[in-house]
Amino acid sequence: MPDLSIEFCGIKSPNPFWLASAPPTNSAYQVARAFDAGWGGAVWKTIGEPIVNVSSRYSAVHYANQRVMGLNNIELITDRPLADNLREIADIKKRYPNHALLVSLMVESKREAWHDIVKRTEDTGCDGLELNFGCPHGMSERGMGSAVGQVPEYACQITEWVKEVATTPVMVKLTPNVTDIRYIARAAVRGGADALSLINTINSITGIDLDTFVPRPAVRGQSSHGGYCGPAVKPIALNMVHQVAADEQAPRRVPLSGIGGIQSWSDAVEFMLLGATSVQVCTAVMHYGFRIVAGMIEGMANWMREKGFTSTRDFIGKSLPRVTDWGNLDLNYAITAQIDQRLCIHCGLCYIACEDGCHQSIRMEKRNGTNHYEVIADKCVGCNMCMLVCPVEGCITMQERSGDKPVMSWNQYQKLLAEGRIAPIAPPAHV
Amino acid sequence: MSLHPTRLNAEQLAQNFADLAPRYTHNEALLEAARCLFCYDAPCTRACPTGIEVPKFIRQILERHVAGAGHTILSANIFGGTCARACPTAVLCEGACVLNQLNDKPIQIGRLQRYATDYVMERRLHFFTAGQPLGKKVAVIGAGPAGLSCAHELVKLGIQAVVYEASEYAGGLNTSGIAAYKVNTEFALAEVEYVRQIGIPIHFNTPVGRDLPVSRLLQEYDAVFLGVGLGKTASLGIEGEDLSGSFEALDFIMSTRLRRLEECVVGENVVVIGAGNTAIDVATAARRLGAEQVTIVYRRGEAEMPAFAYEYELAKSDGVQFRWHTLPRRIVGANGQVTGVECVKVQPGAKGERLQEIPGTLHTLACDMVVAALGQDALYDLYRTIPNLEMAGKRVVVDSATGATSVPGLFAGGDCVNGGREVVDAVQMGKIAAHGILQYLNSRQPAH
């Protein structure tokens, strides 16, 4: 069995799968159930001055027959008394000493308030703190959450206040609701953050009821912007994790905890390949319950075995060198689509995608009442849209036809052009 | 012993004749619609004789625009409701579904079509209106699917259509000739009313022929569409057909459609002669009416059976027995009542020769009811009254692109042309003829 354990700025966890600070980590009852199900760690739902919630408070984006592609919430931080939370956190840490237990915090932007909550929280014996600088709704109107996380100076300042008294690792949770997440990441690290977690939810309006004209979730005829999460946000989260992990101007390297649409072992591996040490999950648990972690553990272990990895350290960050600027990509690399006629079911989706949306490189022929589709190799630009829409896995593949041209990136091309050593590349003749 | 009405009670009968494939619930429809790939130049559409844009209407269901889905269907096929129930989808749209090739169940197009058309019918959503009047009148003979589809299309094109119907009800075989667990009579009649709503007068109990010759209609109208079906089931031509308890298939099916099921007469031991789709309808209907035993007797083998494979499966699951290579020689009886069918085993003769009886195989299948389901005869009596009407055997000959017959101004479509096929074929031929008629009228009177 490969070793799935991780060490995250000194915090040990039997596996990288943590519950994100969210409704599933609202109580000792839930966290105990989660740990029993196999979760390696949890970030306790944000504690602070208890609030009052509204109903309804969640809404979802369904696609075709797939439910909850995206989830939106206008729920705030904990609505339970601070004392209850702290007592339960202490209890859980005692019962599960080998699991990672962090606590998410959010209080008013006052030094004393932060000092107070940090001390009282650490008294529980928890393993670390997560500063919630990300909540995009409700709390931000009160000057907390993303109101802090969107201003580098505030993020830095509050992290400093926390670090003045904290004895456990401090992780700052970043909001994606900014133009460049790296500025906030750098500020938090400058402020002393030991780790970063990202992303928090994305500001959103998920949809509108066409009968009542009220956006969802509806609260007596009105709604509010909420935080978007779930499978739909994964690509955005992956990119932001990469941006932070690869940031050359970062004051120093800190461990990252990846969050955003993680549903399966492979989602988690992707975040880790881009530099995350742990991953945090919420929506998938809200959709399917804690039991999904079993597949995540088994799937990751199997993948590691197949790849010959014995420890999570073997692959964390392994994809980082594979992401580069567009200007470094090879202009001379060429691929062409190929349709395996034995697998083709003649649905015509490749044809119409190419014809209307792409580069008119697929030919349709009627043969004995069946439509046959064939790639016109010398017109195909290798965009691979046809492969993306083909419902039969493996039917359309991309074949390399680079030939013996040397690797030449845009940056190299510009240089060679300027030096007069190369003629301009002719535009494609596909129109 | 004479035949008596079924002994099953109304509740049992209602259960037996309930929809084979009940209407999808909202959830079921969405679930199924979500599976559709939205093919380009879709094989299902190409397989539909009326060319319904199947992927379009399924996507409309998925997008919760069910009325739009209904509109898409009915634009191509105004009898989309009956076709959703009665079409042999397994050999048409669903048979062509690309998911079959993925080793997956095809999209249940018929049931989705029913979901959409029921929605439209129940809400009485009318999408079609009479076109700008062209000042032309066309007589339509026969109020079956071919005639009414032609009339509906003509009215849309601005041409007045008047229908002449020999019987007292409209809908043709939709109303009387399809097994009741596929299409119920109330639905068929409601659909006829829905189609007529565009403005189609029907003269009931008005047979065209001797008293009202086609030639007179051709004089009084600008054109005539012949949408008559076929006549009686072909006779067995054997001794005993006149015995009490001997029936012909369509009369038997009609009784299950136009009478209360409790009043339908059925034997305890029924022999059905023939193995086409109608024979299957008869056999399953007899079982569902309470017959203890139903046996289909067919002179050829299983492989030659004209019934669709899924109809055969249905009959088998209903407990119908099959006797292959068995030729009925005479119906035997006592006191004027059927008591059995005397049969002989046969084998195929040498190439081109008739079936050969196998000596020593004469036997009698005991029964109290015999139903002949040999296919229908043509309405020769009517055709003989139409001078210069070109026929090919039992069929009226038409130009397939326009529906024009050999008689100027006379168009035809449906069973009388194709010899008896599906509702969907009749609907399409009616549509084609309507456009052929418009073309004909335009050519006679150049635009001014």
mmCIF file with all atom_site columns, N, CA and C in Angstrom, chain A residues 8-11 101-103 105 114-131 159-171 192-194:
data_model
loop_
_atom_site.group_PDB
_atom_site.id
_atom_site.type_symbol
_atom_site.label_atom_id
_atom_site.label_alt_id
_atom_site.label_comp_id
_atom_site.label_asym_id
_atom_site.label_entity_id
_atom_site.label_seq_id
_atom_site.pdbx_PDB_ins_code
_atom_site.Cartn_x
_atom_site.Cartn_y
_atom_site.Cartn_z
_atom_site.occupancy
_atom_site.B_iso_or_equiv
_atom_site.pdbx_formal_charge
_atom_site.auth_seq_id
_atom_site.auth_comp_id
_atom_site.auth_asym_id
_atom_site.auth_atom_id
_atom_site.pdbx_PDB_model_num
ATOM 1   N N  . PHE A 1 8   ? 1.876   18.665 6.615  1.00 0.00 ? 8   PHE A N  1
ATOM 2   C CA . PHE A 1 8   ? 1.480   19.977 6.118  1.00 0.00 ? 8   PHE A CA 1
ATOM 3   C C  . PHE A 1 8   ? 1.916   21.026 7.142  1.00 0.00 ? 8   PHE A C  1
ATOM 4   N N  . CYS A 1 9   ? 2.957   21.701 6.871  1.00 0.00 ? 9   CYS A N  1
ATOM 5   C CA . CYS A 1 9   ? 3.635   22.598 7.820  1.00 0.00 ? 9   CYS A CA 1
ATOM 6   C C  . CYS A 1 9   ? 3.602   22.048 9.258  1.00 0.00 ? 9   CYS A C  1
ATOM 7   N N  . GLY A 1 10  ? 4.056   20.837 9.332  1.00 0.00 ? 10  GLY A N  1
ATOM 8   C CA . GLY A 1 10  ? 4.186   20.216 10.645 1.00 0.00 ? 10  GLY A CA 1
ATOM 9   C C  . GLY A 1 10  ? 2.961   19.430 11.084 1.00 0.00 ? 10  GLY A C  1
ATOM 10  N N  . ILE A 1 11  ? 1.835   19.664 10.448 1.00 0.00 ? 11  ILE A N  1
ATOM 11  C CA . ILE A 1 11  ? 0.622   18.940 10.823 1.00 0.00 ? 11  ILE A CA 1
ATOM 12  C C  . ILE A 1 11  ? 0.600   17.621 10.061 1.00 0.00 ? 11  ILE A C  1
ATOM 13  N N  . LEU A 1 101 ? -6.747  18.470 12.540 1.00 0.00 ? 101 LEU A N  1
ATOM 14  C CA . LEU A 1 101 ? -7.937  19.259 12.865 1.00 0.00 ? 101 LEU A CA 1
ATOM 15  C C  . LEU A 1 101 ? -7.546  20.733 12.933 1.00 0.00 ? 101 LEU A C  1
ATOM 16  N N  . LEU A 1 102 ? -8.000  21.467 11.941 1.00 0.00 ? 102 LEU A N  1
ATOM 17  C CA . LEU A 1 102 ? -7.737  22.898 11.904 1.00 0.00 ? 102 LEU A CA 1
ATOM 18  C C  . LEU A 1 102 ? -9.062  23.612 12.171 1.00 0.00 ? 102 LEU A C  1
ATOM 19  N N  . VAL A 1 103 ? -8.972  24.859 12.543 1.00 0.00 ? 103 VAL A N  1
ATOM 20  C CA . VAL A 1 103 ? -10.194 25.613 12.843 1.00 0.00 ? 103 VAL A CA 1
ATOM 21  C C  . VAL A 1 103 ? -10.186 26.898 12.033 1.00 0.00 ? 103 VAL A C  1
ATOM 22  N N  . LEU A 1 105 ? -11.328 30.638 11.268 1.00 0.00 ? 105 LEU A N  1
ATOM 23  C CA . LEU A 1 105 ? -11.667 31.766 12.147 1.00 0.00 ? 105 LEU A CA 1
ATOM 24  C C  . LEU A 1 105 ? -12.093 32.979 11.332 1.00 0.00 ? 105 LEU A C  1
ATOM 25  N N  . TRP A 1 114 ? -8.947  39.346 17.204 1.00 0.00 ? 114 TRP A N  1
ATOM 26  C CA . TRP A 1 114 ? -8.193  38.240 16.628 1.00 0.00 ? 114 TRP A CA 1
ATOM 27  C C  . TRP A 1 114 ? -7.328  37.564 17.693 1.00 0.00 ? 114 TRP A C  1
ATOM 28  N N  . HIS A 1 115 ? -6.655  38.352 18.514 1.00 0.00 ? 115 HIS A N  1
ATOM 29  C CA . HIS A 1 115 ? -5.841  37.759 19.582 1.00 0.00 ? 115 HIS A CA 1
ATOM 30  C C  . HIS A 1 115 ? -6.687  36.845 20.457 1.00 0.00 ? 115 HIS A C  1
ATOM 31  N N  . ASP A 1 116 ? -7.854  37.337 20.795 1.00 0.00 ? 116 ASP A N  1
ATOM 32  C CA . ASP A 1 116 ? -8.741  36.596 21.693 1.00 0.00 ? 116 ASP A CA 1
ATOM 33  C C  . ASP A 1 116 ? -9.186  35.268 21.074 1.00 0.00 ? 116 ASP A C  1
ATOM 34  N N  . ILE A 1 117 ? -9.637  35.329 19.831 1.00 0.00 ? 117 ILE A N  1
ATOM 35  C CA . ILE A 1 117 ? -10.168 34.093 19.224 1.00 0.00 ? 117 ILE A CA 1
ATOM 36  C C  . ILE A 1 117 ? -9.047  33.096 18.977 1.00 0.00 ? 117 ILE A C  1
ATOM 37  N N  . VAL A 1 118 ? -7.870  33.592 18.601 1.00 0.00 ? 118 VAL A N  1
ATOM 38  C CA . VAL A 1 118 ? -6.751  32.675 18.339 1.00 0.00 ? 118 VAL A CA 1
ATOM 39  C C  . VAL A 1 118 ? -6.383  31.926 19.628 1.00 0.00 ? 118 VAL A C  1
ATOM 40  N N  . LYS A 1 119 ? -6.268  32.669 20.723 1.00 0.00 ? 119 LYS A N  1
ATOM 41  C CA . LYS A 1 119 ? -5.878  32.021 21.989 1.00 0.00 ? 119 LYS A CA 1
ATOM 42  C C  . LYS A 1 119 ? -6.918  31.013 22.434 1.00 0.00 ? 119 LYS A C  1
ATOM 43  N N  . ARG A 1 120 ? -8.167  31.439 22.401 1.00 0.00 ? 120 ARG A N  1
ATOM 44  C CA . ARG A 1 120 ? -9.227  30.532 22.876 1.00 0.00 ? 120 ARG A CA 1
ATOM 45  C C  . ARG A 1 120 ? -9.305  29.284 21.989 1.00 0.00 ? 120 ARG A C  1
ATOM 46  N N  . THR A 1 121 ? -9.072  29.476 20.694 1.00 0.00 ? 121 THR A N  1
ATOM 47  C CA . THR A 1 121 ? -9.142  28.321 19.786 1.00 0.00 ? 121 THR A CA 1
ATOM 48  C C  . THR A 1 121 ? -7.976  27.372 20.036 1.00 0.00 ? 121 THR A C  1
ATOM 49  N N  . GLU A 1 122 ? -6.814  27.928 20.168 1.00 0.00 ? 122 GLU A N  1
ATOM 50  C CA . GLU A 1 122 ? -5.641  27.061 20.354 1.00 0.00 ? 122 GLU A CA 1
ATOM 51  C C  . GLU A 1 122 ? -5.706  26.296 21.674 1.00 0.00 ? 122 GLU A C  1
ATOM 52  N N  . ASP A 1 123 ? -6.438  26.830 22.632 1.00 0.00 ? 123 ASP A N  1
ATOM 53  C CA . ASP A 1 123 ? -6.629  26.123 23.898 1.00 0.00 ? 123 ASP A CA 1
ATOM 54  C C  . ASP A 1 123 ? -7.317  24.772 23.708 1.00 0.00 ? 123 ASP A C  1
ATOM 55  N N  . THR A 1 124 ? -7.974  24.587 22.580 1.00 0.00 ? 124 THR A N  1
ATOM 56  C CA . THR A 1 124 ? -8.688  23.317 22.355 1.00 0.00 ? 124 THR A CA 1
ATOM 57  C C  . THR A 1 124 ? -7.712  22.190 22.027 1.00 0.00 ? 124 THR A C  1
ATOM 58  N N  . GLY A 1 125 ? -6.493  22.560 21.667 1.00 0.00 ? 125 GLY A N  1
ATOM 59  C CA . GLY A 1 125 ? -5.541  21.538 21.246 1.00 0.00 ? 125 GLY A CA 1
ATOM 60  C C  . GLY A 1 125 ? -5.567  21.277 19.756 1.00 0.00 ? 125 GLY A C  1
ATOM 61  N N  . CYS A 1 126 ? -6.244  22.119 19.003 1.00 0.00 ? 126 CYS A N  1
ATOM 62  C CA . CYS A 1 126 ? -6.317  21.923 17.557 1.00 0.00 ? 126 CYS A CA 1
ATOM 63  C C  . CYS A 1 126 ? -4.931  22.025 16.929 1.00 0.00 ? 126 CYS A C  1
ATOM 64  N N  . ASP A 1 127 ? -4.837  21.511 15.673 1.00 0.00 ? 127 ASP A N  1
ATOM 65  C CA . ASP A 1 127 ? -3.521  21.440 15.035 1.00 0.00 ? 127 ASP A CA 1
ATOM 66  C C  . ASP A 1 127 ? -3.134  22.719 14.309 1.00 0.00 ? 127 ASP A C  1
ATOM 67  N N  . GLY A 1 128 ? -4.099  23.525 13.963 1.00 0.00 ? 128 GLY A N  1
ATOM 68  C CA . GLY A 1 128 ? -3.758  24.723 13.207 1.00 0.00 ? 128 GLY A CA 1
ATOM 69  C C  . GLY A 1 128 ? -4.976  25.610 13.005 1.00 0.00 ? 128 GLY A C  1
ATOM 70  N N  . LEU A 1 129 ? -4.721  26.762 12.403 1.00 0.00 ? 129 LEU A N  1
ATOM 71  C CA . LEU A 1 129 ? -5.789  27.743 12.185 1.00 0.00 ? 129 LEU A CA 1
ATOM 72  C C  . LEU A 1 129 ? -5.903  28.047 10.693 1.00 0.00 ? 129 LEU A C  1
ATOM 73  N N  . GLU A 1 130 ? -7.114  28.339 10.288 1.00 0.00 ? 130 GLU A N  1
ATOM 74  C CA . GLU A 1 130 ? -7.307  28.827 8.919  1.00 0.00 ? 130 GLU A CA 1
ATOM 75  C C  . GLU A 1 130 ? -8.036  30.156 9.022  1.00 0.00 ? 130 GLU A C  1
ATOM 76  N N  . LEU A 1 131 ? -7.451  31.194 8.445  1.00 0.00 ? 131 LEU A N  1
ATOM 77  C CA . LEU A 1 131 ? -8.094  32.505 8.508  1.00 0.00 ? 131 LEU A CA 1
ATOM 78  C C  . LEU A 1 131 ? -9.016  32.641 7.295  1.00 0.00 ? 131 LEU A C  1
ATOM 79  N N  . THR A 1 159 ? -3.062  38.888 9.227  1.00 0.00 ? 159 THR A N  1
ATOM 80  C CA . THR A 1 159 ? -2.192  37.722 9.399  1.00 0.00 ? 159 THR A CA 1
ATOM 81  C C  . THR A 1 159 ? -1.111  38.028 10.444 1.00 0.00 ? 159 THR A C  1
ATOM 82  N N  . GLU A 1 160 ? -0.592  39.237 10.366 1.00 0.00 ? 160 GLU A N  1
ATOM 83  C CA . GLU A 1 160 ? 0.427   39.634 11.348 1.00 0.00 ? 160 GLU A CA 1
ATOM 84  C C  . GLU A 1 160 ? -0.135  39.601 12.767 1.00 0.00 ? 160 GLU A C  1
ATOM 85  N N  . TRP A 1 161 ? -1.348  40.154 12.938 1.00 0.00 ? 161 TRP A N  1
ATOM 86  C CA . TRP A 1 161 ? -1.977  40.147 14.264 1.00 0.00 ? 161 TRP A CA 1
ATOM 87  C C  . TRP A 1 161 ? -2.097  38.717 14.783 1.00 0.00 ? 161 TRP A C  1
ATOM 88  N N  . VAL A 1 162 ? -2.524  37.835 13.903 1.00 0.00 ? 162 VAL A N  1
ATOM 89  C CA . VAL A 1 162 ? -2.719  36.443 14.320 1.00 0.00 ? 162 VAL A CA 1
ATOM 90  C C  . VAL A 1 162 ? -1.371  35.825 14.709 1.00 0.00 ? 162 VAL A C  1
ATOM 91  N N  . LYS A 1 163 ? -0.392  36.063 13.858 1.00 0.00 ? 163 LYS A N  1
ATOM 92  C CA . LYS A 1 163 ? 0.919   35.456 14.117 1.00 0.00 ? 163 LYS A CA 1
ATOM 93  C C  . LYS A 1 163 ? 1.564   35.982 15.409 1.00 0.00 ? 163 LYS A C  1
ATOM 94  N N  . GLU A 1 164 ? 1.121   37.143 15.872 1.00 0.00 ? 164 GLU A N  1
ATOM 95  C CA . GLU A 1 164 ? 1.675   37.683 17.122 1.00 0.00 ? 164 GLU A CA 1
ATOM 96  C C  . GLU A 1 164 ? 1.414   36.742 18.299 1.00 0.00 ? 164 GLU A C  1
ATOM 97  N N  . VAL A 1 165 ? 0.295   36.038 18.230 1.00 0.00 ? 165 VAL A N  1
ATOM 98  C CA . VAL A 1 165 ? -0.067  35.198 19.378 1.00 0.00 ? 165 VAL A CA 1
ATOM 99  C C  . VAL A 1 165 ? -0.148  33.706 19.056 1.00 0.00 ? 165 VAL A C  1
ATOM 100 N N  . ALA A 1 166 ? -0.273  33.371 17.767 1.00 0.00 ? 166 ALA A N  1
ATOM 101 C CA . ALA A 1 166 ? -0.516  31.969 17.410 1.00 0.00 ? 166 ALA A CA 1
ATOM 102 C C  . ALA A 1 166 ? 0.697   31.097 17.705 1.00 0.00 ? 166 ALA A C  1
ATOM 103 N N  . THR A 1 167 ? 0.425   29.897 18.188 1.00 0.00 ? 167 THR A N  1
ATOM 104 C CA . THR A 1 167 ? 1.515   28.946 18.417 1.00 0.00 ? 167 THR A CA 1
ATOM 105 C C  . THR A 1 167 ? 1.415   27.763 17.446 1.00 0.00 ? 167 THR A C  1
ATOM 106 N N  . THR A 1 168 ? 0.275   27.643 16.774 1.00 0.00 ? 168 THR A N  1
ATOM 107 C CA . THR A 1 168 ? 0.111   26.572 15.783 1.00 0.00 ? 168 THR A CA 1
ATOM 108 C C  . THR A 1 168 ? 0.222   27.195 14.386 1.00 0.00 ? 168 THR A C  1
ATOM 109 N N  . PRO A 1 169 ? 0.390   26.352 13.357 1.00 0.00 ? 169 PRO A N  1
ATOM 110 C CA . PRO A 1 169 ? 0.498   26.884 11.999 1.00 0.00 ? 169 PRO A CA 1
ATOM 111 C C  . PRO A 1 169 ? -0.744  27.689 11.593 1.00 0.00 ? 169 PRO A C  1
ATOM 112 N N  . VAL A 1 170 ? -0.499  28.767 10.866 1.00 0.00 ? 170 VAL A N  1
ATOM 113 C CA . VAL A 1 170 ? -1.592  29.640 10.417 1.00 0.00 ? 170 VAL A CA 1
ATOM 114 C C  . VAL A 1 170 ? -1.697  29.553 8.885  1.00 0.00 ? 170 VAL A C  1
ATOM 115 N N  . MET A 1 171 ? -2.879  29.162 8.450  1.00 0.00 ? 171 MET A N  1
ATOM 116 C CA . MET A 1 171 ? -3.135  29.040 7.013  1.00 0.00 ? 171 MET A CA 1
ATOM 117 C C  . MET A 1 171 ? -4.137  30.135 6.640  1.00 0.00 ? 171 MET A C  1
ATOM 118 N N  . GLY A 1 192 ? 3.158   36.540 7.369  1.00 0.00 ? 192 GLY A N  1
ATOM 119 C CA . GLY A 1 192 ? 3.623   35.446 8.203  1.00 0.00 ? 192 GLY A CA 1
ATOM 120 C C  . GLY A 1 192 ? 2.866   34.148 8.038  1.00 0.00 ? 192 GLY A C  1
ATOM 121 N N  . ALA A 1 193 ? 1.964   34.076 7.083  1.00 0.00 ? 193 ALA A N  1
ATOM 122 C CA . ALA A 1 193 ? 1.190   32.850 6.908  1.00 0.00 ? 193 ALA A CA 1
ATOM 123 C C  . ALA A 1 193 ? 2.101   31.648 6.709  1.00 0.00 ? 193 ALA A C  1
ATOM 124 N N  . ASP A 1 194 ? 1.771   30.541 7.380  1.00 0.00 ? 194 ASP A N  1
ATOM 125 C CA . ASP A 1 194 ? 2.562   29.324 7.247  1.00 0.00 ? 194 ASP A CA 1
ATOM 126 C C  . ASP A 1 194 ? 2.069   28.484 6.063  1.00 0.00 ? 194 ASP A C  1
#
